[in-house]
Tab-separated table of C-alpha atoms in Angstrom:
chain	number	residue	atom	x	y	z
A	234	MET	CA	7.646	45.945	47.106
A	235	VAL	CA	4.507	44.276	46.955
A	236	SER	CA	5.165	40.119	47.417
A	237	ARG	CA	3.131	37.814	44.994
A	238	ARG	CA	0.946	36.939	47.926
A	239	GLY	CA	-0.130	40.360	48.632
A	240	ALA	CA	-0.966	41.087	45.719
A	241	ALA	CA	-2.953	37.961	45.238
A	242	ASP	CA	-4.618	38.925	48.236
A	243	GLY	CA	-5.332	42.595	46.958
A	244	ALA	CA	-7.197	40.696	43.770
A	245	ASP	CA	-9.248	38.387	45.718
A	246	GLY	CA	-10.373	41.382	48.018
A	247	GLY	CA	-11.724	43.428	44.879
A	248	ARG	CA	-13.374	40.607	43.489
A	249	PHE	CA	-15.014	39.607	46.973
A	250	ALA	CA	-15.952	43.469	46.984
A	251	ALA	CA	-17.089	43.752	43.671
A	252	LEU	CA	-19.370	40.540	44.485
A	253	ALA	CA	-20.532	41.808	47.714
A	254	VAL	CA	-21.547	45.181	46.531
A	255	ALA	CA	-23.340	44.348	42.908
A	256	ARG	CA	-25.312	41.948	45.052
A	257	ALA	CA	-26.166	43.938	47.951
A	258	THR	CA	-27.296	47.298	45.009
A	259	SER	CA	-29.489	44.847	43.767
A	260	CYS	CA	-31.006	42.998	46.384
A	261	ALA	CA	-31.766	46.359	48.312
A	262	GLY	CA	-33.200	47.597	44.641
A	263	PHE	CA	-35.627	44.444	44.771
A	264	PHE	CA	-36.774	44.689	48.271
A	265	ALA	CA	-37.256	48.627	47.954
A	266	VAL	CA	-40.233	47.563	45.470
A	267	LEU	CA	-41.224	44.109	46.069
A	268	PRO	CA	-42.348	44.650	49.334
A	269	TYR	CA	-44.855	47.511	48.686
A	270	LEU	CA	-45.203	46.667	45.008
A	271	GLY	CA	-49.051	45.213	45.590
A	272	LEU	CA	-50.133	48.179	47.697
A	273	TRP	CA	-48.414	51.073	44.990
A	274	LEU	CA	-50.276	49.256	41.863
A	275	VAL	CA	-53.631	49.561	44.116
A	276	GLU	CA	-52.919	53.778	44.922
A	277	ASP	CA	-50.589	54.865	41.687
A	278	ARG	CA	-52.196	52.320	39.058
A	279	GLY	CA	-55.687	52.091	40.682
A	280	PHE	CA	-55.590	48.125	40.592
A	281	SER	CA	-58.036	45.870	42.579
A	282	GLY	CA	-56.854	43.463	45.477
A	283	GLY	CA	-56.693	40.441	43.027
A	284	ARG	CA	-55.088	42.024	40.135
A	285	ALA	CA	-52.129	43.719	42.105
A	286	GLY	CA	-51.329	39.977	43.766
A	287	LEU	CA	-51.526	38.008	40.527
A	288	VAL	CA	-48.352	40.782	39.919
A	289	VAL	CA	-46.858	40.592	43.061
A	290	GLY	CA	-47.217	36.697	42.503
A	291	ALA	CA	-45.696	36.935	39.170
A	292	CYS	CA	-42.962	38.489	40.175
A	293	ILE	CA	-41.922	36.675	43.183
A	294	LEU	CA	-42.124	32.867	41.352
A	295	ALA	CA	-40.178	34.043	38.153
A	296	ASN	CA	-37.115	35.120	40.596
A	297	ARG	CA	-37.879	32.123	42.927
A	298	ALA	CA	-38.205	29.782	40.442
A	299	GLY	CA	-36.915	30.891	36.960
A	300	ALA	CA	-33.345	29.773	37.408
A	301	VAL	CA	-34.802	26.363	35.733
A	302	LEU	CA	-35.428	27.518	32.937
A	303	LEU	CA	-32.662	29.638	32.357
A	304	VAL	CA	-29.704	27.111	33.310
A	305	SER	CA	-29.590	26.170	29.583
A	306	LEU	CA	-29.034	30.324	29.225
A	307	ILE	CA	-26.487	30.922	31.266
A	308	HIS	CA	-24.168	28.076	30.101
A	309	ARG	CA	-24.139	29.218	26.624
A	310	LEU	CA	-23.980	32.993	27.764
A	311	GLY	CA	-21.131	32.245	30.376
A	312	LEU	CA	-21.288	33.258	34.040
A	313	LYS	CA	-20.312	37.024	33.845
A	314	SER	CA	-22.380	37.523	30.591
A	315	SER	CA	-25.075	36.150	32.325
A	316	VAL	CA	-24.422	38.376	35.590
A	317	VAL	CA	-24.383	41.907	33.709
A	318	THR	CA	-27.508	40.584	31.612
A	319	GLY	CA	-29.620	40.042	34.226
A	320	TYR	CA	-28.648	43.314	35.929
A	321	LEU	CA	-29.140	44.957	32.579
A	322	GLY	CA	-32.489	43.670	31.874
A	323	ALA	CA	-33.470	44.661	35.544
A	324	VAL	CA	-32.316	48.074	34.219
A	325	VAL	CA	-34.532	48.524	31.605
A	326	VAL	CA	-37.924	46.397	32.998
A	327	PHE	CA	-37.730	48.887	35.884
A	328	THR	CA	-37.163	51.840	34.569
A	329	LEU	CA	-40.145	50.841	31.970
A	330	LEU	CA	-42.068	50.045	35.071
A	331	GLY	CA	-41.580	53.928	36.917
A	332	THR	CA	-42.055	56.115	33.323
A	333	GLY	CA	-46.195	55.931	33.966
A	334	LEU	CA	-46.798	53.939	31.079
A	335	ARG	CA	-51.039	53.243	30.632
A	336	LEU	CA	-50.240	49.301	29.955
A	337	PRO	CA	-53.299	46.526	30.559
A	338	PHE	CA	-52.355	43.915	33.505
A	339	LEU	CA	-51.223	41.316	31.055
A	340	GLY	CA	-48.554	43.935	30.082
A	341	TRP	CA	-47.544	44.297	33.827
A	342	LEU	CA	-47.917	41.078	34.417
A	343	ALA	CA	-45.470	39.960	32.038
A	344	LEU	CA	-42.901	43.049	32.881
A	345	ALA	CA	-43.167	42.376	36.719
A	346	ALA	CA	-42.027	38.360	34.997
A	347	LEU	CA	-39.228	39.928	33.247
A	348	VAL	CA	-38.008	41.342	36.216
A	349	GLY	CA	-37.643	38.043	38.030
A	350	LEU	CA	-36.466	36.097	35.303
A	351	CYS	CA	-33.946	38.703	34.924
A	352	LEU	CA	-32.641	39.087	38.899
A	353	ALA	CA	-33.163	35.056	38.834
A	354	MET	CA	-30.470	35.250	35.886
A	355	SER	CA	-27.874	37.160	37.983
A	356	THR	CA	-28.301	35.360	41.151
A	357	THR	CA	-27.785	31.838	39.864
A	358	ALA	CA	-24.790	32.752	37.593
A	359	MET	CA	-23.132	34.922	40.629
A	360	LYS	CA	-23.266	31.962	43.174
A	361	ALA	CA	-22.178	29.367	40.450
A	362	MET	CA	-19.612	32.017	39.645
A	363	VAL	CA	-18.626	31.741	43.404
A	364	ALA	CA	-18.974	27.983	43.153
A	365	ALA	CA	-15.831	28.136	41.146
A	366	PHE	CA	-13.565	29.760	43.158
A	367	PRO	CA	-10.464	27.237	44.212
A	368	ALA	CA	-11.801	25.321	47.176
A	369	GLU	CA	-10.534	27.631	49.978
A	370	GLN	CA	-12.266	30.679	48.520
A	371	ARG	CA	-15.493	29.624	48.079
A	372	LEU	CA	-16.823	30.034	52.114
A	373	ARG	CA	-15.839	33.372	52.338
A	374	GLY	CA	-16.984	33.897	48.426
A	375	PHE	CA	-20.701	32.810	49.771
A	376	SER	CA	-20.095	34.589	53.134
A	377	TYR	CA	-20.079	37.605	51.551
A	378	LEU	CA	-23.039	37.012	49.382
A	379	ASN	CA	-24.692	36.169	51.979
A	380	MET	CA	-24.108	39.268	54.586
A	381	ALA	CA	-24.477	41.388	50.493
A	382	VAL	CA	-28.150	39.940	50.633
A	383	ASN	CA	-28.787	40.625	54.416
A	384	ALA	CA	-27.270	44.599	54.002
A	385	GLY	CA	-29.492	44.939	50.410
A	386	SER	CA	-32.662	43.322	52.364
A	387	ALA	CA	-31.976	45.395	55.206
A	388	VAL	CA	-31.589	48.622	52.875
A	389	GLY	CA	-33.839	48.589	51.263
A	390	PRO	CA	-37.246	48.394	52.261
A	391	VAL	CA	-36.577	51.784	54.260
A	392	ILE	CA	-35.873	53.192	51.025
A	393	GLY	CA	-38.642	52.008	49.328
A	394	GLY	CA	-41.330	53.247	52.227
A	395	GLN	CA	-40.064	56.414	52.380
A	396	LEU	CA	-40.561	56.907	48.643
A	397	LEU	CA	-43.467	55.839	48.966
A	398	ASP	CA	-44.423	58.340	51.945
A	399	TRP	CA	-43.346	60.401	49.380
A	400	HIS	CA	-44.943	59.351	46.587
A	401	ALA	CA	-42.251	59.286	44.683
A	402	GLY	CA	-41.133	56.781	41.425
A	403	LEU	CA	-40.489	53.667	43.094
A	404	PRO	CA	-39.611	51.418	40.205
A	405	LEU	CA	-37.461	53.852	38.966
A	406	ALA	CA	-35.245	53.705	42.209
A	407	ALA	CA	-35.123	50.177	42.164
A	408	ALA	CA	-33.665	51.224	38.654
A	409	ALA	CA	-30.604	53.113	39.882
A	410	LEU	CA	-29.903	50.908	42.374
A	411	HIS	CA	-29.505	48.264	39.224
A	412	LEU	CA	-27.448	50.375	37.749
A	413	VAL	CA	-25.075	50.851	39.910
A	414	ALA	CA	-24.936	46.800	40.247
A	415	LEU	CA	-24.720	46.694	36.496
A	416	ALA	CA	-21.503	48.861	36.593
A	417	VAL	CA	-19.811	46.974	39.490
A	418	ALA	CA	-20.172	43.504	37.780
A	419	LEU	CA	-18.195	44.570	35.114
A	420	ALA	CA	-15.439	44.262	37.276
A	421	LEU	CA	-16.473	40.936	38.720
A	422	PRO	CA	-14.161	38.146	37.782
A	423	GLY	CA	-14.229	36.081	34.471
A	424	GLY	CA	-13.756	35.981	30.532
A	425	TRP	CA	-16.919	37.097	29.293
A	426	ARG	CA	-17.324	33.687	26.836
A	427	PRO	CA	-18.244	30.581	28.261
A	428	SER	CA	-15.806	27.813	29.014
A	429	PRO	CA	-15.730	24.842	26.920
A	430	THR	CA	-17.541	22.223	28.463
A	431	PRO	CA	-15.794	18.584	27.591
A	432	PRO	CA	-17.932	15.970	26.453
A	433	PRO	CA	-19.024	13.281	28.762
A	434	ALA	CA	-16.658	10.341	29.817
A	435	GLY	CA	-18.738	7.120	28.118
A	436	PRO	CA	-21.821	6.038	28.094
A	437	ALA	CA	-22.400	5.731	32.265
A	438	ALA	CA	-21.898	9.508	31.850
A	439	GLY	CA	-25.025	9.685	30.300
A	440	SER	CA	-27.297	7.139	32.224
A	441	GLY	CA	-25.414	9.217	35.237
A	442	ARG	CA	-26.844	12.713	34.514
A	443	ALA	CA	-30.327	10.687	33.815
A	444	ARG	CA	-30.826	9.584	36.934
A	445	ARG	CA	-29.359	12.831	38.966
A	446	LEU	CA	-32.673	14.602	37.399
A	447	LEU	CA	-35.077	12.805	38.439
A	448	PRO	CA	-36.397	13.764	42.449
A	449	GLN	CA	-36.951	10.831	44.238
A	450	ARG	CA	-39.958	10.959	46.767
A	451	ALA	CA	-38.457	11.724	49.948
A	452	LEU	CA	-37.494	15.221	48.103
A	453	VAL	CA	-40.811	15.815	46.966
A	454	GLN	CA	-42.798	14.974	49.654
A	455	PHE	CA	-40.399	17.468	52.055
A	456	SER	CA	-40.990	20.040	48.932
A	457	LEU	CA	-44.116	20.261	49.017
A	458	LEU	CA	-45.028	20.068	52.761
A	459	ALA	CA	-42.796	23.008	53.069
A	460	CYS	CA	-45.033	24.791	51.054
A	461	GLY	CA	-47.283	25.865	53.729
A	462	THR	CA	-44.549	27.266	55.920
A	463	TRP	CA	-44.037	29.481	52.746
A	464	LEU	CA	-47.176	30.098	52.170
A	465	ALA	CA	-46.943	32.125	56.090
A	466	TYR	CA	-43.581	33.879	54.933
A	467	ALA	CA	-45.190	35.576	51.647
A	468	GLN	CA	-48.494	37.299	54.116
A	469	VAL	CA	-45.217	38.478	56.148
A	470	MET	CA	-42.690	39.250	53.740
A	471	ASP	CA	-44.866	40.341	50.774
A	472	VAL	CA	-48.427	40.729	51.628
A	473	LEU	CA	-47.866	43.066	55.007
A	474	PRO	CA	-47.889	46.611	53.676
A	475	ALA	CA	-50.931	46.390	51.942
A	476	TYR	CA	-52.231	45.110	54.940
A	477	LEU	CA	-50.983	47.551	57.075
A	478	GLY	CA	-51.291	50.421	54.232
A	479	SER	CA	-53.836	52.554	56.600
A	480	ALA	CA	-52.392	52.009	60.229
A	481	VAL	CA	-48.872	52.264	59.986
A	482	ASN	CA	-47.106	54.876	57.124
A	483	ALA	CA	-44.549	52.934	55.016
A	484	ARG	CA	-41.401	54.681	56.365
A	485	ASP	CA	-42.459	52.888	59.883
A	486	LEU	CA	-43.062	49.791	57.705
A	487	GLY	CA	-39.342	49.933	56.460
A	488	LEU	CA	-38.186	50.229	59.989
A	489	VAL	CA	-40.107	47.162	60.626
A	490	PHE	CA	-38.654	45.097	57.484
A	491	THR	CA	-34.792	46.295	58.091
A	492	LEU	CA	-35.898	44.671	61.576
A	493	ASN	CA	-35.931	41.722	60.153
A	494	ALA	CA	-32.492	41.452	57.803
A	495	VAL	CA	-30.656	43.168	60.782
A	496	MET	CA	-31.890	40.241	62.801
A	497	VAL	CA	-31.009	37.625	60.547
A	498	VAL	CA	-27.102	39.027	60.193
A	499	ALA	CA	-26.371	39.598	64.115
A	500	LEU	CA	-28.477	35.668	64.868
A	501	GLN	CA	-27.291	33.831	62.255
A	502	VAL	CA	-24.742	32.409	63.231
A	503	PRO	CA	-25.260	31.595	67.136
A	504	VAL	CA	-29.262	30.339	66.115
A	505	SER	CA	-27.691	28.099	63.820
A	506	TRP	CA	-25.688	26.695	66.473
A	507	VAL	CA	-27.915	26.333	69.090
A	508	SER	CA	-30.260	24.347	66.203
A	509	ARG	CA	-27.518	21.831	65.591
A	510	ARG	CA	-27.461	20.950	69.828
A	511	VAL	CA	-31.075	20.390	69.364
A	512	LEU	CA	-30.762	17.982	65.896
A	513	ASP	CA	-28.122	15.848	67.739
A	514	ARG	CA	-30.276	15.677	71.017
A	515	PRO	CA	-31.897	12.012	71.861
A	516	ARG	CA	-35.132	13.218	72.017
A	517	GLY	CA	-34.818	16.559	69.110
A	518	GLY	CA	-34.034	15.735	65.732
A	519	PHE	CA	-35.628	17.586	62.607
A	520	GLY	CA	-39.354	16.959	62.676
A	521	PRO	CA	-39.618	18.705	66.586
A	522	LEU	CA	-36.848	21.588	65.475
A	523	TRP	CA	-39.240	22.140	62.541
A	524	ALA	CA	-42.822	22.232	64.717
A	525	ALA	CA	-41.095	24.565	66.938
A	526	ALA	CA	-39.762	26.591	64.625
A	527	GLY	CA	-43.493	26.537	63.199
A	528	ALA	CA	-45.695	27.203	65.946
A	529	VAL	CA	-43.257	30.629	66.560
A	530	LEU	CA	-44.257	31.726	62.879
A	531	ALA	CA	-48.234	31.212	64.039
A	532	VAL	CA	-47.428	32.631	66.809
A	533	SER	CA	-45.953	35.697	65.303
A	534	VAL	CA	-48.458	35.658	62.156
A	535	LEU	CA	-51.627	35.980	64.760
A	536	LEU	CA	-49.857	39.066	66.427
A	537	PHE	CA	-49.410	40.831	62.525
A	538	ALA	CA	-53.189	40.371	62.143
A	539	PHE	CA	-53.603	42.583	65.215
A	540	GLY	CA	-51.568	45.224	63.650
A	541	ARG	CA	-54.046	47.209	62.287
A	542	SER	CA	-55.627	48.099	66.021
A	543	ALA	CA	-52.905	47.910	68.069
A	544	GLY	CA	-49.905	49.882	66.163
A	545	LEU	CA	-46.574	49.628	65.445
A	546	GLY	CA	-45.233	48.422	69.051
A	547	LEU	CA	-46.925	44.847	68.315
A	548	VAL	CA	-46.219	44.643	64.847
A	549	LEU	CA	-42.462	45.346	66.030
A	550	ALA	CA	-42.751	42.429	69.073
A	551	ALA	CA	-44.458	39.549	66.022
A	552	MET	CA	-41.431	40.584	63.738
A	553	VAL	CA	-39.344	39.741	66.084
A	554	LEU	CA	-40.958	36.372	66.965
A	555	PHE	CA	-40.987	35.994	63.103
A	556	THR	CA	-37.480	36.326	62.533
A	557	LEU	CA	-36.652	33.833	65.280
A	558	SER	CA	-38.257	31.321	63.248
A	559	GLU	CA	-36.936	32.105	60.232
A	560	LEU	CA	-33.370	31.347	61.532
A	561	VAL	CA	-33.932	28.168	62.604
A	562	TRP	CA	-36.449	27.197	59.593
A	563	SER	CA	-34.924	29.199	56.657
A	564	PRO	CA	-31.419	27.227	57.035
A	565	LEU	CA	-32.804	23.527	58.140
A	566	TYR	CA	-34.816	23.710	54.789
A	567	ASP	CA	-31.747	24.045	52.667
A	568	ALA	CA	-30.282	21.233	54.826
A	569	GLN	CA	-32.705	19.087	53.963
A	570	ILE	CA	-32.458	19.459	50.856
A	571	SER	CA	-29.796	17.954	50.828
A	572	GLU	CA	-30.235	15.126	52.552
A	573	ARG	CA	-33.520	14.591	51.055
A	574	ARG	CA	-31.814	14.467	46.990
A	575	GLY	CA	-30.752	10.774	46.357
A	576	ALA	CA	-29.068	10.670	42.984
A	577	LEU	CA	-29.968	14.305	42.442
A	578	SER	CA	-27.410	17.134	41.222
A	579	PRO	CA	-27.188	19.778	44.496
A	580	LEU	CA	-27.877	21.670	41.230
A	581	ALA	CA	-31.196	20.397	39.933
A	582	ALA	CA	-32.213	19.595	43.993
A	583	TYR	CA	-32.523	23.287	44.726
A	584	ALA	CA	-33.723	24.014	41.269
A	585	LEU	CA	-36.563	21.745	41.515
A	586	ALA	CA	-37.154	22.698	45.333
A	587	GLY	CA	-37.199	26.275	44.270
A	588	VAL	CA	-40.479	26.086	41.845
A	589	ALA	CA	-42.316	24.384	44.620
A	590	SER	CA	-41.092	27.291	47.028
A	591	GLY	CA	-41.071	29.974	44.672
A	592	ALA	CA	-44.807	28.552	43.416
A	593	ALA	CA	-46.330	27.964	47.290
A	594	GLU	CA	-44.654	32.074	48.188
A	595	SER	CA	-46.527	32.907	44.833
A	596	VAL	CA	-49.589	31.943	45.775
A	597	GLY	CA	-49.513	33.047	49.326
A	598	ALA	CA	-48.893	36.929	47.977
A	599	TRP	CA	-51.688	37.250	44.658
A	600	LEU	CA	-53.955	35.550	47.598
A	601	GLY	CA	-53.225	37.594	50.736
A	602	THR	CA	-52.939	40.832	48.838
A	603	LEU	CA	-56.962	39.613	47.353
A	604	LEU	CA	-58.237	39.211	50.478
A	605	VAL	CA	-56.297	41.969	52.393
A	606	VAL	CA	-56.404	45.216	49.908
A	607	HIS	CA	-59.506	47.171	51.585
A	608	ARG	CA	-63.586	47.060	49.980
A	609	PRO	CA	-65.998	49.118	50.946
A	610	GLY	CA	-68.115	46.984	53.869
A	611	THR	CA	-65.448	44.416	54.238
A	612	GLY	CA	-64.261	44.467	58.025
A	613	SER	CA	-61.249	43.781	59.489
A	614	VAL	CA	-61.768	40.183	60.836
A	615	SER	CA	-62.503	38.993	57.236
A	616	SER	CA	-59.133	41.238	55.832
A	617	ALA	CA	-57.436	39.741	58.615
A	618	ALA	CA	-57.943	35.890	57.306
A	619	PRO	CA	-54.324	35.407	55.133
A	620	TYR	CA	-53.437	35.430	58.830
A	621	TRP	CA	-55.460	33.167	60.516
A	622	GLY	CA	-54.997	30.971	57.979
A	623	ALA	CA	-51.315	31.305	57.881
A	624	ALA	CA	-51.405	30.825	61.327
A	625	ALA	CA	-53.003	27.435	60.906
A	626	LEU	CA	-50.728	26.428	57.609
A	627	ALA	CA	-47.578	27.058	59.981
A	628	LEU	CA	-49.155	24.970	62.350
A	629	ALA	CA	-49.673	22.288	60.208
A	630	THR	CA	-46.841	22.343	58.279
A	631	GLY	CA	-45.141	21.590	62.144
A	632	ALA	CA	-46.985	18.497	62.903
A	633	ALA	CA	-46.322	17.457	59.491
A	634	MET	CA	-42.857	17.217	59.229
A	635	TRP	CA	-42.617	16.145	62.668
A	636	TRP	CA	-45.137	12.992	61.608
A	637	THR	CA	-42.522	12.105	58.838
A	638	GLY	CA	-39.773	13.132	60.833
A	639	ARG	CA	-40.506	10.532	63.021
A	640	ALA	CA	-37.934	8.028	62.313
A	641	PRO	CA	-36.004	4.639	63.730
A	642	SER	CA	-32.606	7.217	63.925
A	643	GLY	CA	-35.478	9.189	66.164
A	644	GLY	CA	-35.701	11.884	63.248
A	645	ARG	CA	-32.443	13.362	63.388
A	646	PRO	CA	-31.127	13.825	59.687
A	647	SER	CA	-28.607	11.476	59.003
A	648	THR	CA	-25.352	12.571	56.966
A	649	HIS	CA	-25.686	12.550	53.427
A	650	GLN	CA	-24.428	9.682	51.886
A	651	PRO	CA	-23.464	10.452	48.152
A	652	PRO	CA	-25.096	8.018	45.771
A	653	PRO	CA	-22.377	5.290	43.773
A	654	ALA	CA	-20.157	7.004	41.366
A	655	VAL	CA	-20.808	6.925	38.077
A	656	ALA	CA	-18.075	7.006	35.424
A	657	GLY	CA	-17.755	10.931	34.826
A	658	ALA	CA	-19.887	12.478	37.510
A	659	GLU	CA	-17.078	13.242	39.593
A	660	THR	CA	-15.609	15.469	36.759
A	661	GLU	CA	-19.435	16.816	36.275
A	662	ALA	CA	-19.604	18.133	39.909
A	663	GLU	CA	-16.304	19.761	40.079
A	664	GLU	CA	-17.659	21.893	36.388
A	665	GLU	CA	-20.380	22.186	38.265
A	666	GLY	CA	-19.489	23.562	41.659
A	667	GLU	CA	-21.118	21.387	43.602
A	668	GLY	CA	-18.121	20.463	46.263
A	669	ASN	CA	-19.809	20.235	50.169
A	670	ASP	CA	-17.180	22.542	51.299
A	671	HIS	CA	-18.485	25.670	51.051
A	672	ASP	CA	-22.352	24.999	53.036
A	673	VAL	CA	-23.214	27.815	54.686
A	674	ASP	CA	-26.494	29.439	56.741
A	675	VAL	CA	-28.261	31.247	53.922
A	676	SER	CA	-31.560	32.892	54.458
A	677	ALA	CA	-34.701	31.997	52.763
A	678	ARG	CA	-34.142	35.743	50.668
A	679	ALA	CA	-30.835	34.579	49.324
C-alpha cells in the first residue's frame, strides 16, 4: 500500500515535471525562431534590414514587457487558463507565420507582437502559479523553471539553425513545439476558473496599493542605466545570426547559442557564489562587480565584430566571454530591482523594469539588424558598427553603475528592508505569491 507521503511526493513530482516540460518546449520553440527571425525575413521574405529589425523588435518588446498589459486579463482568466491560452495563441500565430502568407509589413509586425504577448501571458501565469505553491515547494518549482528555460534555449537554436540550413519552415517547428507545450499544460495543477479575491481590508489598503504602484527614483535610475547593457545584449542574442549569416553557417551558429545555454546551466551557481563573495568584500560591492562584467561584455562584443573574417573559433571564444559576463550581471540585475524597489510591490517592480529592458533590447535588435544586413557597397567596418557601439555602451554602463553605486556603505547593497506595514498588505502579498523565500538565480532569458 502506498503511503500518503509517497503519494504526495508522486503528485508533486508530476506537477513539477509538467511545469518543466511545458516551459522547456515553449522556450525551445521561441529560441528556435528568435535568433534567426531577422535573417529568415531577409532571405526568405525579402525584407529590408530595417523592416526585419522592426519585426524582431516588436516580438521581443511584447514578450519582455507584455506582462504589464496582461496582469488584469490573467487575473480574470485564472492561471492555468492563461497558460493554456498563451500556448494556444502561440501555436496559431507561428502556424500563420509558417504558411507562406503574403502579408504586408504591418501584418508581420502585428503577428510578431501577438506571439510575444501570447508567450508573455503563459510565462507570467506560470511564474504566478509557482509563486502560489506552499512555501516549502516554491524554491523547487522556480528551480525547475530555471532549468527548463536554459534547457529549451540550448535546444532551440540547434533546431532553428538546422532548419534554416535546410531552408525548412522555421515558424512551423516553433508551432509544433508549442503544441507539445499546450498538451502538457493541460496537466498543470489548478482549476480552470480564477480564485475569488477578497476585498481590500479598509481604506488604508487602497492607499497602500496606490503607493505600491509608484516607482521611486532609485529604481527608475537603475532601470534606465541598465538599458545600455540590454542594448549590447541584443547585438549578440538577436542580431548575431544576421551579422554572421554569410560567414558562419546556421547549424554552427546554433551550436554557438547552445554553448551559451549550457554554460549558464553549468556555471550559474558557482559564478553566483563568487559574485556574492565580491559583493561582501570591503573594496567590492555592486558598482565594481557590474563594471567588471561590463568590461568582459565589451571585450566579447568586440570579438564578435571580427567574427566575419576570423571564423567560428573566435566566435566561440567570444561567446564564452559573453556568457561569463551574463552570469554576473543577469542575476545582479534581478537582485538590484528588489533592492531598489522601495514601497513598490515586487510584481509591479519587475513588470516595470521589464518594460525598460524589453524596450532597450527591442531597439537594439531593430537598430542592429538595420545596420548589419548586407547592402551593395556596405563595408565590413560599417556593418560591424553595432558591435563597436555595444562595446562602448557596455563600458559606459559599467562606469555609470560604479559611480551611482558609490555610497557611504562602500557601494555594497544593503539587505532590502520592506516598507512600513500597511493594513491588508500582508494578505495582498500572500495572495500574489510575493514572499522572499523563493529567490533563485535566473538568467536574462527567463
